[in-house]
Amino acid sequence: MIKDKFLVIGSSGQIGTDLCEGLRNIYGVSNVVAADIHPSPNGESGPFEELNILDAENLRKIIIKHSITEVYLLAALLSANAEKNPAAAWHLNMQGLFNVLELAKEKLISKIFWPSSIAVFGPHSPKNNTPQHTVADPLTVYGISKLAGERWCEYYFKTFGVDVRSIRYPGLIGYKSKPGGGTTDYAVHIFNEAITQGKYECFLKEDAILPMMYMPDAIEATIRLMNCDSSKINIRSSYNIAGMSFSPAEIAREIKKHYPDFVCTYKPDFRQEIAKTWPHSIDDSSARLDWGWTPSFNLESMTSDMILHLAEPKVSNI
Ligand code: NAD
């Protein structure tokens, strides 16, 4: 019997931390190899390889060494950080993807997960219930790299039969690791600051509504998509998925239910300019229809769960 073995590249980051744990719980610790340019600040809970995704030869060696069948490519420069170094962001986000797609084209691996983002949308995309297929005119280098990556994924599927699957994640909120320099990071920082300081200064405007998702839902969506029968996957660019939508003022109000003295102030910076080009809410009907996607958490249940974990010192690491 052929056994799947998984490689998570960018394993020390916000999603990688949770995804490695989720995959290891299902497939066993030794079948999930974590790889990153930096070791995890949380320590490693299973096999780990130091890897720069731009080093295609080392990537090949690691895949052969561990007999990897599926690659989850998470290493990237995120929206806010990418604006500070556009050339490096473009190089990492595109060349990293090519390095993995090429190994699948050679049939060295059989399946790839690569995340896209709501950042593919731009000022002329419909803001509410943004459709799967619509105008996508991103203004950030990050969004441009994600949109180009989506086109390449579909191209490698159609031209070379590469089984690559993708989700346009909204802003992700989790308690196990720090966020990596995105426009929606405030929705993680706000919890930590509310619990430790009782106040938070937000870098977005109070009414900046954005699509968001709690990390357990994002991990569930990722694993569900990867386990879905290939014939059911009708979109090989990237699927819209939705969890919840809220503004900084709305999440602050929800946190105040737990910490009545909590005060949130607003000092928008360059990230507000990015946020204002992104959708308010997402139409995820294709994901629901094709592979049964449905989120479990809304703003209220996510807030309670975040506070439950972060207010408990043994679990928190932020
Ligand atoms: P992150 O910044 O927290 O983690 C990225 C990881 O990649 C880091 O551990 C970093 O050390 C590693 N890395 C960076 N350069 C590398 C290299 N050259 N070689 C190997 N590893 C390298 O990011 P994240 O939030 O976990 O995001 C993962 C993926 O999901 C990215 O593609 C991102 O664009 C996408 N995404 C994230 C969100 C979100 O809200 N977190 C939303 C939409 C899409």
mmCIF file of C-alpha atoms and ligand atoms in Angstrom:
data_model
loop_
_atom_site.group_PDB
_atom_site.id
_atom_site.type_symbol
_atom_site.label_atom_id
_atom_site.label_comp_id
_atom_site.label_asym_id
_atom_site.label_seq_id
_atom_site.Cartn_x
_atom_site.Cartn_y
_atom_site.Cartn_z
ATOM 1 C CA MET A 1 0.000 0.000 0.000
ATOM 2 C CA ILE A 2 1.343 3.445 -0.918
ATOM 3 C CA LYS A 3 1.389 5.734 2.119
ATOM 4 C CA ASP A 4 1.159 9.494 1.745
ATOM 5 C CA LYS A 5 3.913 11.625 3.234
ATOM 6 C CA PHE A 6 3.519 15.351 3.631
ATOM 7 C CA LEU A 7 5.921 18.281 3.448
ATOM 8 C CA VAL A 8 4.785 21.615 4.911
ATOM 9 C CA ILE A 9 7.030 24.437 3.648
ATOM 10 C CA GLY A 10 6.787 27.584 5.768
ATOM 11 C CA SER A 11 5.944 25.360 8.747
ATOM 12 C CA SER A 12 7.087 27.857 11.406
ATOM 13 C CA GLY A 13 4.589 30.533 10.341
ATOM 14 C CA GLN A 14 1.053 31.383 11.422
ATOM 15 C CA ILE A 15 -0.699 28.762 9.275
ATOM 16 C CA GLY A 16 2.168 26.256 9.186
ATOM 17 C CA THR A 17 2.131 25.879 12.985
ATOM 18 C CA ASP A 18 -1.537 24.885 12.992
ATOM 19 C CA LEU A 19 -1.419 22.925 9.737
ATOM 20 C CA CYS A 20 1.493 20.716 10.861
ATOM 21 C CA GLU A 21 -0.356 19.938 14.060
ATOM 22 C CA GLY A 22 -3.605 19.225 12.177
ATOM 23 C CA LEU A 23 -1.917 16.931 9.641
ATOM 24 C CA ARG A 24 0.116 15.138 12.332
ATOM 25 C CA ASN A 25 -3.032 14.471 14.355
ATOM 26 C CA ILE A 26 -4.577 12.766 11.331
ATOM 27 C CA TYR A 27 -1.634 11.093 9.572
ATOM 28 C CA GLY A 28 0.881 10.586 12.387
ATOM 29 C CA VAL A 29 3.842 12.719 13.459
ATOM 30 C CA SER A 30 6.474 10.896 11.397
ATOM 31 C CA ASN A 31 4.488 11.265 8.145
ATOM 32 C CA VAL A 32 4.468 15.073 8.243
ATOM 33 C CA VAL A 33 7.813 16.779 7.623
ATOM 34 C CA ALA A 34 8.005 20.455 8.595
ATOM 35 C CA ALA A 35 10.349 22.712 6.601
ATOM 36 C CA ASP A 36 11.206 26.382 6.995
ATOM 37 C CA ILE A 37 14.068 28.803 6.578
ATOM 38 C CA HIS A 38 13.813 29.340 10.371
ATOM 39 C CA PRO A 39 13.065 26.689 13.003
ATOM 40 C CA SER A 40 9.776 27.154 14.845
ATOM 41 C CA PRO A 41 9.948 29.433 17.924
ATOM 42 C CA ASN A 42 7.614 26.888 19.564
ATOM 43 C CA GLY A 43 10.128 24.042 19.067
ATOM 44 C CA GLU A 44 9.600 21.148 16.685
ATOM 45 C CA SER A 45 7.071 18.422 17.446
ATOM 46 C CA GLY A 46 8.224 16.110 14.628
ATOM 47 C CA PRO A 47 10.620 15.818 11.681
ATOM 48 C CA PHE A 48 12.009 19.214 10.568
ATOM 49 C CA GLU A 49 14.218 20.233 7.639
ATOM 50 C CA GLU A 50 15.844 23.628 7.256
ATOM 51 C CA LEU A 51 14.928 24.740 3.736
ATOM 52 C CA ASN A 52 15.048 27.898 1.677
ATOM 53 C CA ILE A 53 12.299 27.302 -0.875
ATOM 54 C CA LEU A 54 14.369 29.205 -3.428
ATOM 55 C CA ASP A 55 16.968 26.390 -3.246
ATOM 56 C CA ALA A 56 15.359 23.982 -5.732
ATOM 57 C CA GLU A 57 18.099 21.347 -5.374
ATOM 58 C CA ASN A 58 17.722 21.106 -1.601
ATOM 59 C CA LEU A 59 13.929 20.948 -2.027
ATOM 60 C CA ARG A 60 14.373 18.001 -4.404
ATOM 61 C CA LYS A 61 16.763 16.255 -1.967
ATOM 62 C CA ILE A 62 14.338 16.633 0.952
ATOM 63 C CA ILE A 63 11.419 15.312 -1.106
ATOM 64 C CA ILE A 64 13.423 12.264 -2.192
ATOM 65 C CA LYS A 65 14.904 11.687 1.294
ATOM 66 C CA HIS A 66 11.447 11.538 2.933
ATOM 67 C CA SER A 67 9.529 10.001 -0.037
ATOM 68 C CA ILE A 68 7.156 12.997 0.053
ATOM 69 C CA THR A 69 3.892 12.683 -1.922
ATOM 70 C CA GLU A 70 2.091 15.945 -0.997
ATOM 71 C CA VAL A 71 3.550 19.431 -0.583
ATOM 72 C CA TYR A 72 1.866 22.317 1.250
ATOM 73 C CA LEU A 73 3.673 25.473 0.147
ATOM 74 C CA LEU A 74 3.098 28.248 2.702
ATOM 75 C CA ALA A 75 6.391 30.164 2.481
ATOM 76 C CA ALA A 76 5.669 33.664 1.167
ATOM 77 C CA LEU A 77 6.050 37.345 1.983
ATOM 78 C CA LEU A 78 2.653 38.669 3.123
ATOM 79 C CA SER A 79 0.829 41.830 2.070
ATOM 80 C CA ALA A 80 2.241 44.499 4.408
ATOM 81 C CA ASN A 81 5.809 43.113 4.420
ATOM 82 C CA ALA A 82 5.778 42.617 0.640
ATOM 83 C CA GLU A 83 5.084 46.334 0.091
ATOM 84 C CA LYS A 84 8.348 47.100 1.916
ATOM 85 C CA ASN A 85 10.367 44.899 -0.470
ATOM 86 C CA PRO A 86 8.437 44.303 -3.705
ATOM 87 C CA ALA A 87 11.240 42.669 -5.727
ATOM 88 C CA ALA A 88 12.094 40.143 -3.002
ATOM 89 C CA ALA A 89 8.387 39.416 -2.439
ATOM 90 C CA TRP A 90 7.768 38.807 -6.128
ATOM 91 C CA HIS A 91 10.832 36.534 -6.348
ATOM 92 C CA LEU A 92 9.949 34.469 -3.261
ATOM 93 C CA ASN A 93 6.223 34.205 -3.973
ATOM 94 C CA MET A 94 6.658 33.240 -7.647
ATOM 95 C CA GLN A 95 9.915 31.254 -7.751
ATOM 96 C CA GLY A 96 8.940 29.252 -4.665
ATOM 97 C CA LEU A 97 5.745 28.206 -6.433
ATOM 98 C CA PHE A 98 7.562 27.334 -9.680
ATOM 99 C CA ASN A 99 10.076 25.190 -7.782
ATOM 100 C CA VAL A 100 7.254 23.053 -6.379
ATOM 101 C CA LEU A 101 5.129 22.988 -9.562
ATOM 102 C CA GLU A 102 8.128 21.784 -11.567
ATOM 103 C CA LEU A 103 8.698 18.802 -9.236
ATOM 104 C CA ALA A 104 5.019 17.847 -9.618
ATOM 105 C CA LYS A 105 5.338 18.166 -13.396
ATOM 106 C CA GLU A 106 8.199 15.633 -13.147
ATOM 107 C CA LYS A 107 5.830 13.406 -11.083
ATOM 108 C CA LEU A 108 8.206 13.466 -8.103
ATOM 109 C CA ILE A 109 5.217 14.528 -5.971
ATOM 110 C CA SER A 110 1.538 13.838 -6.666
ATOM 111 C CA LYS A 111 -0.349 16.733 -5.021
ATOM 112 C CA ILE A 112 0.259 20.379 -4.089
ATOM 113 C CA PHE A 113 -1.566 22.818 -1.823
ATOM 114 C CA TRP A 114 -0.749 26.468 -2.429
ATOM 115 C CA PRO A 115 -2.706 29.268 -0.739
ATOM 116 C CA SER A 116 -3.940 32.348 -2.519
ATOM 117 C CA SER A 117 -5.652 35.250 -0.778
ATOM 118 C CA ILE A 118 -8.508 37.745 -0.904
ATOM 119 C CA ALA A 119 -5.661 40.128 -1.861
ATOM 120 C CA VAL A 120 -6.207 39.055 -5.497
ATOM 121 C CA PHE A 121 -9.186 41.418 -5.499
ATOM 122 C CA GLY A 122 -8.835 45.163 -5.991
ATOM 123 C CA PRO A 123 -10.665 48.476 -6.122
ATOM 124 C CA HIS A 124 -12.903 47.473 -9.046
ATOM 125 C CA SER A 125 -13.897 44.077 -7.632
ATOM 126 C CA PRO A 126 -17.438 43.997 -6.167
ATOM 127 C CA LYS A 127 -17.063 44.695 -2.427
ATOM 128 C CA ASN A 128 -19.948 42.652 -1.078
ATOM 129 C CA ASN A 129 -20.307 38.921 -1.632
ATOM 130 C CA THR A 130 -17.358 39.108 -4.049
ATOM 131 C CA PRO A 131 -17.955 36.372 -6.654
ATOM 132 C CA GLN A 132 -15.573 33.521 -7.476
ATOM 133 C CA HIS A 133 -15.076 34.850 -11.006
ATOM 134 C CA THR A 134 -15.016 38.643 -11.231
ATOM 135 C CA VAL A 135 -12.759 41.637 -11.826
ATOM 136 C CA ALA A 136 -9.479 41.088 -9.969
ATOM 137 C CA ASP A 137 -7.211 44.147 -10.161
ATOM 138 C CA PRO A 138 -4.915 43.959 -7.110
ATOM 139 C CA LEU A 139 -2.877 47.055 -6.287
ATOM 140 C CA THR A 140 -0.313 45.353 -4.019
ATOM 141 C CA VAL A 141 2.728 43.335 -5.061
ATOM 142 C CA TYR A 142 1.384 40.571 -2.802
ATOM 143 C CA GLY A 143 -2.000 40.526 -4.573
ATOM 144 C CA ILE A 144 -0.337 40.627 -7.988
ATOM 145 C CA SER A 145 1.876 37.650 -7.034
ATOM 146 C CA LYS A 146 -1.137 35.690 -5.757
ATOM 147 C CA LEU A 147 -3.179 36.405 -8.897
ATOM 148 C CA ALA A 148 -0.250 35.390 -11.123
ATOM 149 C CA GLY A 149 0.246 32.272 -8.972
ATOM 150 C CA GLU A 150 -3.405 31.312 -9.453
ATOM 151 C CA ARG A 151 -3.022 31.571 -13.212
ATOM 152 C CA TRP A 152 0.131 29.409 -13.102
ATOM 153 C CA CYS A 153 -1.607 26.769 -10.947
ATOM 154 C CA GLU A 154 -4.426 26.469 -13.455
ATOM 155 C CA TYR A 155 -1.907 26.411 -16.313
ATOM 156 C CA TYR A 156 0.130 23.571 -14.757
ATOM 157 C CA PHE A 157 -3.088 21.624 -14.120
ATOM 158 C CA LYS A 158 -4.427 22.078 -17.658
ATOM 159 C CA THR A 159 -1.112 21.725 -19.487
ATOM 160 C CA PHE A 160 0.793 19.159 -17.420
ATOM 161 C CA GLY A 161 -1.935 17.487 -15.331
ATOM 162 C CA VAL A 162 -0.406 18.753 -12.048
ATOM 163 C CA ASP A 163 -2.865 18.138 -9.175
ATOM 164 C CA VAL A 164 -2.571 21.549 -7.511
ATOM 165 C CA ARG A 165 -5.315 22.834 -5.207
ATOM 166 C CA SER A 166 -5.792 26.272 -3.709
ATOM 167 C CA ILE A 167 -7.896 28.441 -1.423
ATOM 168 C CA ARG A 168 -8.143 32.233 -1.285
ATOM 169 C CA TYR A 169 -7.771 32.562 2.481
ATOM 170 C CA PRO A 170 -9.348 35.583 4.137
ATOM 171 C CA GLY A 171 -7.530 37.169 7.112
ATOM 172 C CA LEU A 172 -6.733 34.345 9.535
ATOM 173 C CA ILE A 173 -7.040 34.545 13.311
ATOM 174 C CA GLY A 174 -5.323 32.040 15.580
ATOM 175 C CA TYR A 175 -3.679 31.845 19.003
ATOM 176 C CA LYS A 176 -0.813 29.407 18.436
ATOM 177 C CA SER A 177 1.632 31.722 16.653
ATOM 178 C CA LYS A 178 2.253 35.317 15.712
ATOM 179 C CA PRO A 179 0.888 36.602 12.399
ATOM 180 C CA GLY A 180 3.477 37.177 9.675
ATOM 181 C CA GLY A 181 3.071 40.780 8.463
ATOM 182 C CA GLY A 182 -0.332 40.958 6.784
ATOM 183 C CA THR A 183 -3.026 43.648 6.644
ATOM 184 C CA THR A 184 -5.405 41.643 8.840
ATOM 185 C CA ASP A 185 -2.845 40.994 11.638
ATOM 186 C CA TYR A 186 -4.666 43.509 13.854
ATOM 187 C CA ALA A 187 -7.388 40.916 14.479
ATOM 188 C CA VAL A 188 -4.807 38.746 16.289
ATOM 189 C CA HIS A 189 -2.881 41.575 18.029
ATOM 190 C CA ILE A 190 -6.105 43.032 19.438
ATOM 191 C CA PHE A 191 -6.703 39.915 21.578
ATOM 192 C CA ASN A 192 -3.206 39.836 23.012
ATOM 193 C CA GLU A 193 -3.262 43.547 23.836
ATOM 194 C CA ALA A 194 -6.798 43.411 25.286
ATOM 195 C CA ILE A 195 -5.755 40.603 27.628
ATOM 196 C CA THR A 196 -2.342 41.971 28.658
ATOM 197 C CA GLN A 197 -2.785 45.791 28.394
ATOM 198 C CA GLY A 198 -6.533 46.406 28.403
ATOM 199 C CA LYS A 199 -6.123 48.669 25.367
ATOM 200 C CA TYR A 200 -5.137 48.489 21.695
ATOM 201 C CA GLU A 201 -4.267 51.022 18.998
ATOM 202 C CA CYS A 202 -5.536 49.662 15.685
ATOM 203 C CA PHE A 203 -3.708 50.360 12.394
ATOM 204 C CA LEU A 204 -6.951 50.161 10.385
ATOM 205 C CA LYS A 205 -9.966 52.481 10.509
ATOM 206 C CA GLU A 206 -12.744 51.443 12.855
ATOM 207 C CA ASP A 207 -15.157 50.746 9.983
ATOM 208 C CA ALA A 208 -12.722 48.760 7.766
ATOM 209 C CA ILE A 209 -14.788 45.611 7.232
ATOM 210 C CA LEU A 210 -12.766 42.641 5.950
ATOM 211 C CA PRO A 211 -13.397 38.921 5.400
ATOM 212 C CA MET A 212 -11.841 36.865 8.209
ATOM 213 C CA MET A 213 -11.674 33.254 9.375
ATOM 214 C CA TYR A 214 -10.775 31.421 12.553
ATOM 215 C CA MET A 215 -7.721 29.176 12.114
ATOM 216 C CA PRO A 216 -9.465 25.855 12.934
ATOM 217 C CA ASP A 217 -11.865 26.548 10.040
ATOM 218 C CA ALA A 218 -8.954 27.374 7.706
ATOM 219 C CA ILE A 219 -7.166 24.120 8.602
ATOM 220 C CA GLU A 220 -10.389 22.126 8.176
ATOM 221 C CA ALA A 221 -10.960 23.732 4.740
ATOM 222 C CA THR A 222 -7.387 22.984 3.649
ATOM 223 C CA ILE A 223 -7.468 19.330 4.662
ATOM 224 C CA ARG A 224 -10.993 18.870 3.252
ATOM 225 C CA LEU A 225 -9.968 20.300 -0.126
ATOM 226 C CA MET A 226 -6.835 18.137 -0.246
ATOM 227 C CA ASN A 227 -8.838 14.983 0.556
ATOM 228 C CA CYS A 228 -11.549 15.715 -1.993
ATOM 229 C CA ASP A 229 -11.819 13.476 -5.036
ATOM 230 C CA SER A 230 -9.975 15.192 -7.881
ATOM 231 C CA SER A 231 -12.995 14.930 -10.193
ATOM 232 C CA LYS A 232 -15.001 17.231 -7.884
ATOM 233 C CA ILE A 233 -12.503 20.077 -8.048
ATOM 234 C CA ASN A 234 -13.802 22.358 -10.766
ATOM 235 C CA ILE A 235 -11.610 25.347 -9.902
ATOM 236 C CA ARG A 236 -7.866 24.927 -10.352
ATOM 237 C CA SER A 237 -6.966 28.582 -9.878
ATOM 238 C CA SER A 238 -8.157 29.119 -6.281
ATOM 239 C CA TYR A 239 -11.429 28.770 -4.362
ATOM 240 C CA ASN A 240 -13.145 31.652 -2.558
ATOM 241 C CA ILE A 241 -13.947 30.653 1.018
ATOM 242 C CA ALA A 242 -15.722 32.721 3.673
ATOM 243 C CA GLY A 243 -15.842 32.545 7.447
ATOM 244 C CA MET A 244 -17.028 35.848 8.912
ATOM 245 C CA SER A 245 -16.751 39.565 8.130
ATOM 246 C CA PHE A 246 -16.260 42.331 10.674
ATOM 247 C CA SER A 247 -14.728 45.749 11.242
ATOM 248 C CA PRO A 248 -12.209 46.652 13.992
ATOM 249 C CA ALA A 249 -15.048 48.389 15.894
ATOM 250 C CA GLU A 250 -17.165 45.226 15.762
ATOM 251 C CA ILE A 251 -14.433 42.914 17.074
ATOM 252 C CA ALA A 252 -13.566 45.485 19.765
ATOM 253 C CA ARG A 253 -17.241 45.459 20.852
ATOM 254 C CA GLU A 254 -17.190 41.667 21.021
ATOM 255 C CA ILE A 255 -13.995 41.676 23.132
ATOM 256 C CA LYS A 256 -15.570 44.260 25.466
ATOM 257 C CA LYS A 257 -18.214 41.675 26.355
ATOM 258 C CA HIS A 258 -15.357 39.712 28.016
ATOM 259 C CA TYR A 259 -13.235 42.701 29.118
ATOM 260 C CA PRO A 260 -15.653 45.600 29.774
ATOM 261 C CA ASP A 261 -12.801 48.083 30.421
ATOM 262 C CA PHE A 262 -11.051 47.335 27.124
ATOM 263 C CA VAL A 263 -10.403 50.464 25.025
ATOM 264 C CA CYS A 264 -9.612 50.386 21.312
ATOM 265 C CA THR A 265 -8.273 53.481 19.524
ATOM 266 C CA TYR A 266 -7.550 53.931 15.831
ATOM 267 C CA LYS A 267 -4.460 55.251 14.062
ATOM 268 C CA PRO A 268 -4.670 54.071 10.439
ATOM 269 C CA ASP A 269 -1.352 53.613 8.595
ATOM 270 C CA PHE A 270 -0.409 52.358 5.091
ATOM 271 C CA ARG A 271 -2.228 49.085 5.762
ATOM 272 C CA GLN A 272 -5.554 50.963 5.684
ATOM 273 C CA GLU A 273 -4.793 51.856 2.045
ATOM 274 C CA ILE A 274 -4.407 48.134 1.305
ATOM 275 C CA ALA A 275 -7.519 47.166 3.276
ATOM 276 C CA LYS A 276 -9.738 49.651 1.500
ATOM 277 C CA THR A 277 -9.132 47.898 -1.849
ATOM 278 C CA TRP A 278 -10.171 44.463 -0.507
ATOM 279 C CA PRO A 279 -13.670 42.906 -0.340
ATOM 280 C CA HIS A 280 -16.005 43.202 2.637
ATOM 281 C CA SER A 281 -17.463 39.732 2.188
ATOM 282 C CA ILE A 282 -16.922 36.712 -0.063
ATOM 283 C CA ASP A 283 -19.249 34.457 -2.060
ATOM 284 C CA ASP A 284 -17.984 30.917 -1.411
ATOM 285 C CA SER A 285 -20.809 28.997 -3.100
ATOM 286 C CA SER A 286 -18.410 27.111 -5.444
ATOM 287 C CA ALA A 287 -16.428 25.713 -2.487
ATOM 288 C CA ARG A 288 -19.664 24.762 -0.712
ATOM 289 C CA LEU A 289 -20.994 23.008 -3.814
ATOM 290 C CA ASP A 290 -17.802 21.284 -4.994
ATOM 291 C CA TRP A 291 -16.291 20.007 -1.743
ATOM 292 C CA GLY A 292 -18.830 20.673 0.978
ATOM 293 C CA TRP A 293 -17.147 23.680 2.606
ATOM 294 C CA THR A 294 -18.937 25.207 5.587
ATOM 295 C CA PRO A 295 -17.363 27.242 8.426
ATOM 296 C CA SER A 296 -17.987 26.459 12.098
ATOM 297 C CA PHE A 297 -17.010 29.764 13.762
ATOM 298 C CA ASN A 298 -18.607 33.224 13.725
ATOM 299 C CA LEU A 299 -17.326 36.414 15.404
ATOM 300 C CA GLU A 300 -18.888 35.560 18.766
ATOM 301 C CA SER A 301 -17.679 31.939 19.007
ATOM 302 C CA MET A 302 -14.223 32.799 17.634
ATOM 303 C CA THR A 303 -13.793 35.599 20.193
ATOM 304 C CA SER A 304 -14.763 33.353 23.109
ATOM 305 C CA ASP A 305 -12.410 30.601 21.937
ATOM 306 C CA MET A 306 -9.459 32.990 21.375
ATOM 307 C CA ILE A 307 -9.866 34.442 24.865
ATOM 308 C CA LEU A 308 -10.243 31.002 26.395
ATOM 309 C CA HIS A 309 -6.873 29.951 24.936
ATOM 310 C CA LEU A 310 -4.915 33.208 25.220
ATOM 311 C CA ALA A 311 -5.982 34.029 28.742
ATOM 312 C CA GLU A 312 -4.657 30.617 29.807
ATOM 313 C CA PRO A 313 -0.871 31.214 30.259
ATOM 314 C CA LYS A 314 0.135 27.574 29.622
ATOM 315 C CA VAL A 315 -1.397 27.600 26.135
ATOM 316 C CA SER A 316 -0.527 31.122 25.024
ATOM 317 C CA ASN A 317 2.802 31.787 23.336
ATOM 318 C CA ILE A 318 2.182 35.203 21.800
HETATM 319 P P1 NAD B 1 3.866 33.588 7.874
HETATM 320 O O1 NAD B 1 4.635 34.760 7.438
HETATM 321 O O2 NAD B 1 3.345 33.524 9.266
HETATM 322 O O3 NAD B 1 4.734 32.272 7.627
HETATM 323 C C1 NAD B 1 5.515 32.086 6.475
HETATM 324 C C2 NAD B 1 6.652 31.154 6.849
HETATM 325 O O4 NAD B 1 7.468 30.996 5.676
HETATM 326 C C3 NAD B 1 7.567 31.700 7.948
HETATM 327 O O5 NAD B 1 7.724 30.740 8.968
HETATM 328 C C4 NAD B 1 8.894 31.978 7.257
HETATM 329 O O6 NAD B 1 10.027 31.734 8.070
HETATM 330 C C5 NAD B 1 8.830 31.006 6.090
HETATM 331 N N1 NAD B 1 9.669 31.425 4.970
HETATM 332 C C6 NAD B 1 9.864 32.691 4.510
HETATM 333 N N2 NAD B 1 10.727 32.673 3.487
HETATM 334 C C7 NAD B 1 11.062 31.374 3.299
HETATM 335 C C8 NAD B 1 11.935 30.720 2.387
HETATM 336 N N3 NAD B 1 12.646 31.413 1.475
HETATM 337 N N4 NAD B 1 12.039 29.376 2.449
HETATM 338 C C9 NAD B 1 11.349 28.677 3.388
HETATM 339 N N5 NAD B 1 10.545 29.242 4.295
HETATM 340 C C10 NAD B 1 10.410 30.582 4.244
HETATM 341 O O7 NAD B 1 2.679 33.394 6.822
HETATM 342 P P2 NAD B 1 1.281 32.658 7.042
HETATM 343 O O8 NAD B 1 0.335 33.643 7.600
HETATM 344 O O9 NAD B 1 1.486 31.361 7.735
HETATM 345 O O10 NAD B 1 0.854 32.428 5.520
HETATM 346 C C11 NAD B 1 1.147 31.224 4.832
HETATM 347 C C12 NAD B 1 0.592 31.325 3.422
HETATM 348 O O11 NAD B 1 -0.815 31.604 3.461
HETATM 349 C C13 NAD B 1 1.212 32.446 2.579
HETATM 350 O O12 NAD B 1 1.308 32.027 1.243
HETATM 351 C C14 NAD B 1 0.198 33.553 2.679
HETATM 352 O O13 NAD B 1 0.253 34.390 1.568
HETATM 353 C C15 NAD B 1 -1.103 32.778 2.733
HETATM 354 N N6 NAD B 1 -2.194 33.559 3.351
HETATM 355 C C16 NAD B 1 -2.146 33.850 4.684
HETATM 356 C C17 NAD B 1 -3.179 34.591 5.260
HETATM 357 C C18 NAD B 1 -3.185 34.934 6.726
HETATM 358 O O14 NAD B 1 -4.078 35.662 7.176
HETATM 359 N N7 NAD B 1 -2.236 34.442 7.516
HETATM 360 C C19 NAD B 1 -4.250 35.019 4.467
HETATM 361 C C20 NAD B 1 -4.250 34.742 3.105
HETATM 362 C C21 NAD B 1 -3.216 33.967 2.565
#
